[in-house]
Amino acid sequence: SSLSFQMAFALRSSTSTLTRVSPLFAQRTAFYLNQVTLAGKVGRAPQVITFPSGASVVKFPLATQTVFKKDGERATKTEWHNITITNPDLIPFVSNNVTVGADVYLSGSLNTQKWVNAEGQNRQRLEIVCRNDFKLISARPQQNQNEEEEEEADEDEPQQE
């Protein structure tokens, strides 16, 4: 029957391996997974958005790279992802500590935002909504204007021997 042609697989998140699931189990049970895990570089300073209800989110683009061979040469492809952090406990941390170029690791779910623009065209945007799993791997130090001026002044001063 058709069961012999069906094969269902479930992703075991702890080991990232595929495990065969019984076709009878798959037929009787709805199995859905909407999970994305990314590690990449922040492309723009995180932007905090506060809604009239008082709830806030923080948004930023994240770049990831895929390395592959093309015509025998090493090549890379950069993908940009729209990230939205919704956890109220993470928002202050991300807005205060994450800068452009920082390496981050996060897990979330895919969400499609749909709207109609001013010209009446249907638009959509795919985003990754991160609720809990966020790690700042390495922060890119950001110098402010005063530090840069102090460094320049130090270079112009004669050194004592």
mmCIF file of C-alpha atoms in Angstrom:
data_model
loop_
_atom_site.group_PDB
_atom_site.id
_atom_site.type_symbol
_atom_site.label_atom_id
_atom_site.label_comp_id
_atom_site.label_asym_id
_atom_site.label_seq_id
_atom_site.Cartn_x
_atom_site.Cartn_y
_atom_site.Cartn_z
ATOM 1 C CA SER A 1 0.000 0.000 0.000
ATOM 2 C CA SER A 2 0.984 3.652 0.104
ATOM 3 C CA LEU A 3 2.622 3.233 3.527
ATOM 4 C CA SER A 4 5.494 1.325 1.979
ATOM 5 C CA PHE A 5 6.311 4.365 -0.176
ATOM 6 C CA GLN A 6 6.115 6.881 2.647
ATOM 7 C CA MET A 7 9.179 7.760 4.620
ATOM 8 C CA ALA A 8 9.188 10.369 7.350
ATOM 9 C CA PHE A 9 12.205 11.850 9.063
ATOM 10 C CA ALA A 10 12.426 13.854 12.249
ATOM 11 C CA LEU A 11 15.335 16.097 13.077
ATOM 12 C CA ARG A 12 16.897 15.257 16.411
ATOM 13 C CA SER A 13 18.077 18.680 17.531
ATOM 14 C CA SER A 14 20.477 17.379 20.172
ATOM 15 C CA THR A 15 22.689 15.578 17.658
ATOM 16 C CA SER A 16 21.573 17.159 14.373
ATOM 17 C CA THR A 17 21.129 13.728 12.823
ATOM 18 C CA LEU A 18 18.196 12.346 10.907
ATOM 19 C CA THR A 19 16.232 9.541 12.491
ATOM 20 C CA ARG A 20 13.730 7.343 10.658
ATOM 21 C CA VAL A 21 10.204 7.647 12.038
ATOM 22 C CA SER A 22 7.618 4.943 11.522
ATOM 23 C CA PRO A 23 5.290 5.792 8.589
ATOM 24 C CA LEU A 24 2.308 4.852 10.795
ATOM 25 C CA PHE A 25 3.464 7.351 13.435
ATOM 26 C CA ALA A 26 4.012 10.060 10.811
ATOM 27 C CA GLN A 27 0.577 9.455 9.315
ATOM 28 C CA ARG A 28 -1.201 9.724 12.692
ATOM 29 C CA THR A 29 0.847 12.575 14.142
ATOM 30 C CA ALA A 30 1.283 16.085 12.786
ATOM 31 C CA PHE A 31 4.983 16.870 13.042
ATOM 32 C CA TYR A 32 6.050 20.416 12.308
ATOM 33 C CA LEU A 33 9.265 22.205 13.121
ATOM 34 C CA ASN A 34 9.979 25.882 12.505
ATOM 35 C CA GLN A 35 13.473 26.432 13.860
ATOM 36 C CA VAL A 36 16.466 28.304 12.465
ATOM 37 C CA THR A 37 19.955 28.488 13.979
ATOM 38 C CA LEU A 38 22.408 31.061 12.660
ATOM 39 C CA ALA A 39 25.885 32.323 13.451
ATOM 40 C CA GLY A 40 27.062 35.440 11.657
ATOM 41 C CA LYS A 41 28.030 39.101 11.732
ATOM 42 C CA VAL A 42 25.704 41.969 12.622
ATOM 43 C CA GLY A 43 25.287 44.251 9.610
ATOM 44 C CA ARG A 44 23.792 47.363 11.234
ATOM 45 C CA ALA A 45 23.414 48.714 14.765
ATOM 46 C CA PRO A 46 20.396 47.106 16.447
ATOM 47 C CA GLN A 47 17.293 49.293 16.340
ATOM 48 C CA VAL A 48 14.826 49.226 19.251
ATOM 49 C CA ILE A 49 11.191 49.644 18.218
ATOM 50 C CA THR A 50 8.605 50.416 20.909
ATOM 51 C CA PHE A 51 4.923 49.904 20.119
ATOM 52 C CA PRO A 52 2.006 51.965 21.498
ATOM 53 C CA SER A 53 1.202 49.042 23.811
ATOM 54 C CA GLY A 54 4.599 49.536 25.485
ATOM 55 C CA ALA A 55 6.058 46.288 24.118
ATOM 56 C CA SER A 56 9.447 46.529 22.410
ATOM 57 C CA VAL A 57 11.489 44.535 19.917
ATOM 58 C CA VAL A 58 14.997 44.993 18.594
ATOM 59 C CA LYS A 59 15.824 44.463 14.905
ATOM 60 C CA PHE A 60 19.054 44.144 12.937
ATOM 61 C CA PRO A 61 20.376 42.434 9.795
ATOM 62 C CA LEU A 62 22.700 39.431 10.157
ATOM 63 C CA ALA A 63 25.134 38.249 7.477
ATOM 64 C CA THR A 64 26.078 34.593 7.096
ATOM 65 C CA GLN A 65 28.457 33.102 4.553
ATOM 66 C CA THR A 66 28.550 29.837 2.676
ATOM 67 C CA VAL A 67 31.941 28.709 1.352
ATOM 68 C CA PHE A 68 32.053 26.499 -1.725
ATOM 69 C CA LYS A 69 34.200 25.644 -4.743
ATOM 70 C CA LYS A 70 33.420 27.220 -8.094
ATOM 71 C CA ASP A 71 35.574 26.311 -11.091
ATOM 72 C CA GLY A 72 38.147 24.875 -8.673
ATOM 73 C CA GLU A 73 38.423 28.147 -6.770
ATOM 74 C CA ARG A 74 37.170 28.961 -3.281
ATOM 75 C CA ALA A 75 34.087 31.181 -3.415
ATOM 76 C CA THR A 76 31.733 32.613 -0.835
ATOM 77 C CA LYS A 77 28.098 33.627 -0.904
ATOM 78 C CA THR A 78 26.705 36.047 1.682
ATOM 79 C CA GLU A 79 23.095 35.746 2.815
ATOM 80 C CA TRP A 80 21.378 38.525 4.747
ATOM 81 C CA HIS A 81 18.788 37.685 7.396
ATOM 82 C CA ASN A 82 16.331 40.034 9.121
ATOM 83 C CA ILE A 83 16.521 39.375 12.869
ATOM 84 C CA THR A 84 13.867 40.380 15.413
ATOM 85 C CA ILE A 85 14.491 39.871 19.143
ATOM 86 C CA THR A 86 11.242 39.764 21.134
ATOM 87 C CA ASN A 87 12.390 38.681 24.616
ATOM 88 C CA PRO A 88 12.063 41.705 26.970
ATOM 89 C CA ASP A 89 15.063 40.443 28.984
ATOM 90 C CA LEU A 90 17.304 40.284 25.879
ATOM 91 C CA ILE A 91 16.356 43.647 24.361
ATOM 92 C CA PRO A 92 18.467 45.851 26.708
ATOM 93 C CA PHE A 93 21.453 43.492 26.415
ATOM 94 C CA VAL A 94 21.323 43.442 22.603
ATOM 95 C CA SER A 95 20.736 47.190 22.240
ATOM 96 C CA ASN A 96 23.588 48.063 24.641
ATOM 97 C CA ASN A 97 26.211 45.449 23.737
ATOM 98 C CA VAL A 98 25.767 44.389 20.111
ATOM 99 C CA THR A 99 27.494 46.552 17.502
ATOM 100 C CA VAL A 100 28.117 46.415 13.766
ATOM 101 C CA GLY A 101 30.472 43.549 12.950
ATOM 102 C CA ALA A 102 29.816 41.634 16.188
ATOM 103 C CA ASP A 103 29.707 37.842 15.884
ATOM 104 C CA VAL A 104 26.454 36.413 17.232
ATOM 105 C CA TYR A 105 24.776 33.021 17.516
ATOM 106 C CA LEU A 106 20.997 32.732 17.724
ATOM 107 C CA SER A 107 18.071 30.391 17.270
ATOM 108 C CA GLY A 108 14.575 31.389 16.333
ATOM 109 C CA SER A 109 11.668 30.713 14.050
ATOM 110 C CA LEU A 110 10.786 31.914 10.565
ATOM 111 C CA ASN A 111 8.028 34.506 10.287
ATOM 112 C CA THR A 112 6.703 36.168 7.146
ATOM 113 C CA GLN A 113 5.485 39.746 7.515
ATOM 114 C CA LYS A 114 2.999 40.844 4.838
ATOM 115 C CA TRP A 115 1.715 44.345 4.099
ATOM 116 C CA VAL A 116 0.512 46.613 1.296
ATOM 117 C CA ASN A 117 2.786 49.571 0.548
ATOM 118 C CA ALA A 118 1.758 53.149 -0.322
ATOM 119 C CA GLU A 119 1.560 52.255 -4.034
ATOM 120 C CA GLY A 120 -0.878 49.433 -3.275
ATOM 121 C CA GLN A 121 1.635 46.647 -3.949
ATOM 122 C CA ASN A 122 1.684 43.526 -1.803
ATOM 123 C CA ARG A 123 5.004 43.215 0.002
ATOM 124 C CA GLN A 124 6.479 40.568 2.263
ATOM 125 C CA ARG A 125 9.604 40.117 4.330
ATOM 126 C CA LEU A 126 10.996 36.961 5.881
ATOM 127 C CA GLU A 127 12.445 37.396 9.361
ATOM 128 C CA ILE A 128 13.913 35.210 12.070
ATOM 129 C CA VAL A 129 12.182 35.823 15.399
ATOM 130 C CA CYS A 130 14.505 35.089 18.312
ATOM 131 C CA ARG A 131 12.758 34.615 21.633
ATOM 132 C CA ASN A 132 15.405 33.124 23.938
ATOM 133 C CA ASP A 133 18.546 31.618 22.407
ATOM 134 C CA PHE A 134 20.978 34.494 21.752
ATOM 135 C CA LYS A 135 24.722 34.593 22.364
ATOM 136 C CA LEU A 136 27.205 37.388 21.715
ATOM 137 C CA ILE A 137 30.293 35.472 20.553
ATOM 138 C CA SER A 138 32.640 38.393 20.072
ATOM 139 C CA ALA A 139 31.903 42.065 20.293
ATOM 140 C CA ARG A 140 33.608 44.374 17.863
ATOM 141 C CA PRO A 141 35.094 47.207 19.917
ATOM 142 C CA GLN A 142 33.599 50.518 18.952
ATOM 143 C CA GLN A 143 35.657 53.622 19.607
ATOM 144 C CA ASN A 144 33.918 56.870 20.258
ATOM 145 C CA GLN A 145 35.113 60.190 18.880
ATOM 146 C CA ASN A 146 36.929 61.227 22.101
ATOM 147 C CA GLU A 147 39.025 58.038 22.211
ATOM 148 C CA GLU A 148 40.044 58.511 18.575
ATOM 149 C CA GLU A 149 41.066 62.139 19.251
ATOM 150 C CA GLU A 150 43.102 61.069 22.313
ATOM 151 C CA GLU A 151 44.932 58.425 20.257
ATOM 152 C CA GLU A 152 45.760 60.985 17.548
ATOM 153 C CA ALA A 153 47.025 63.448 20.195
ATOM 154 C CA ASP A 154 49.247 60.757 21.755
ATOM 155 C CA GLU A 155 50.846 60.035 18.384
ATOM 156 C CA ASP A 156 51.795 63.715 17.899
ATOM 157 C CA GLU A 157 53.498 64.071 21.300
ATOM 158 C CA PRO A 158 57.222 63.413 21.485
ATOM 159 C CA GLN A 159 58.132 60.191 23.279
ATOM 160 C CA GLN A 160 60.402 60.320 26.323
ATOM 161 C CA GLU A 161 63.412 58.029 26.297
#
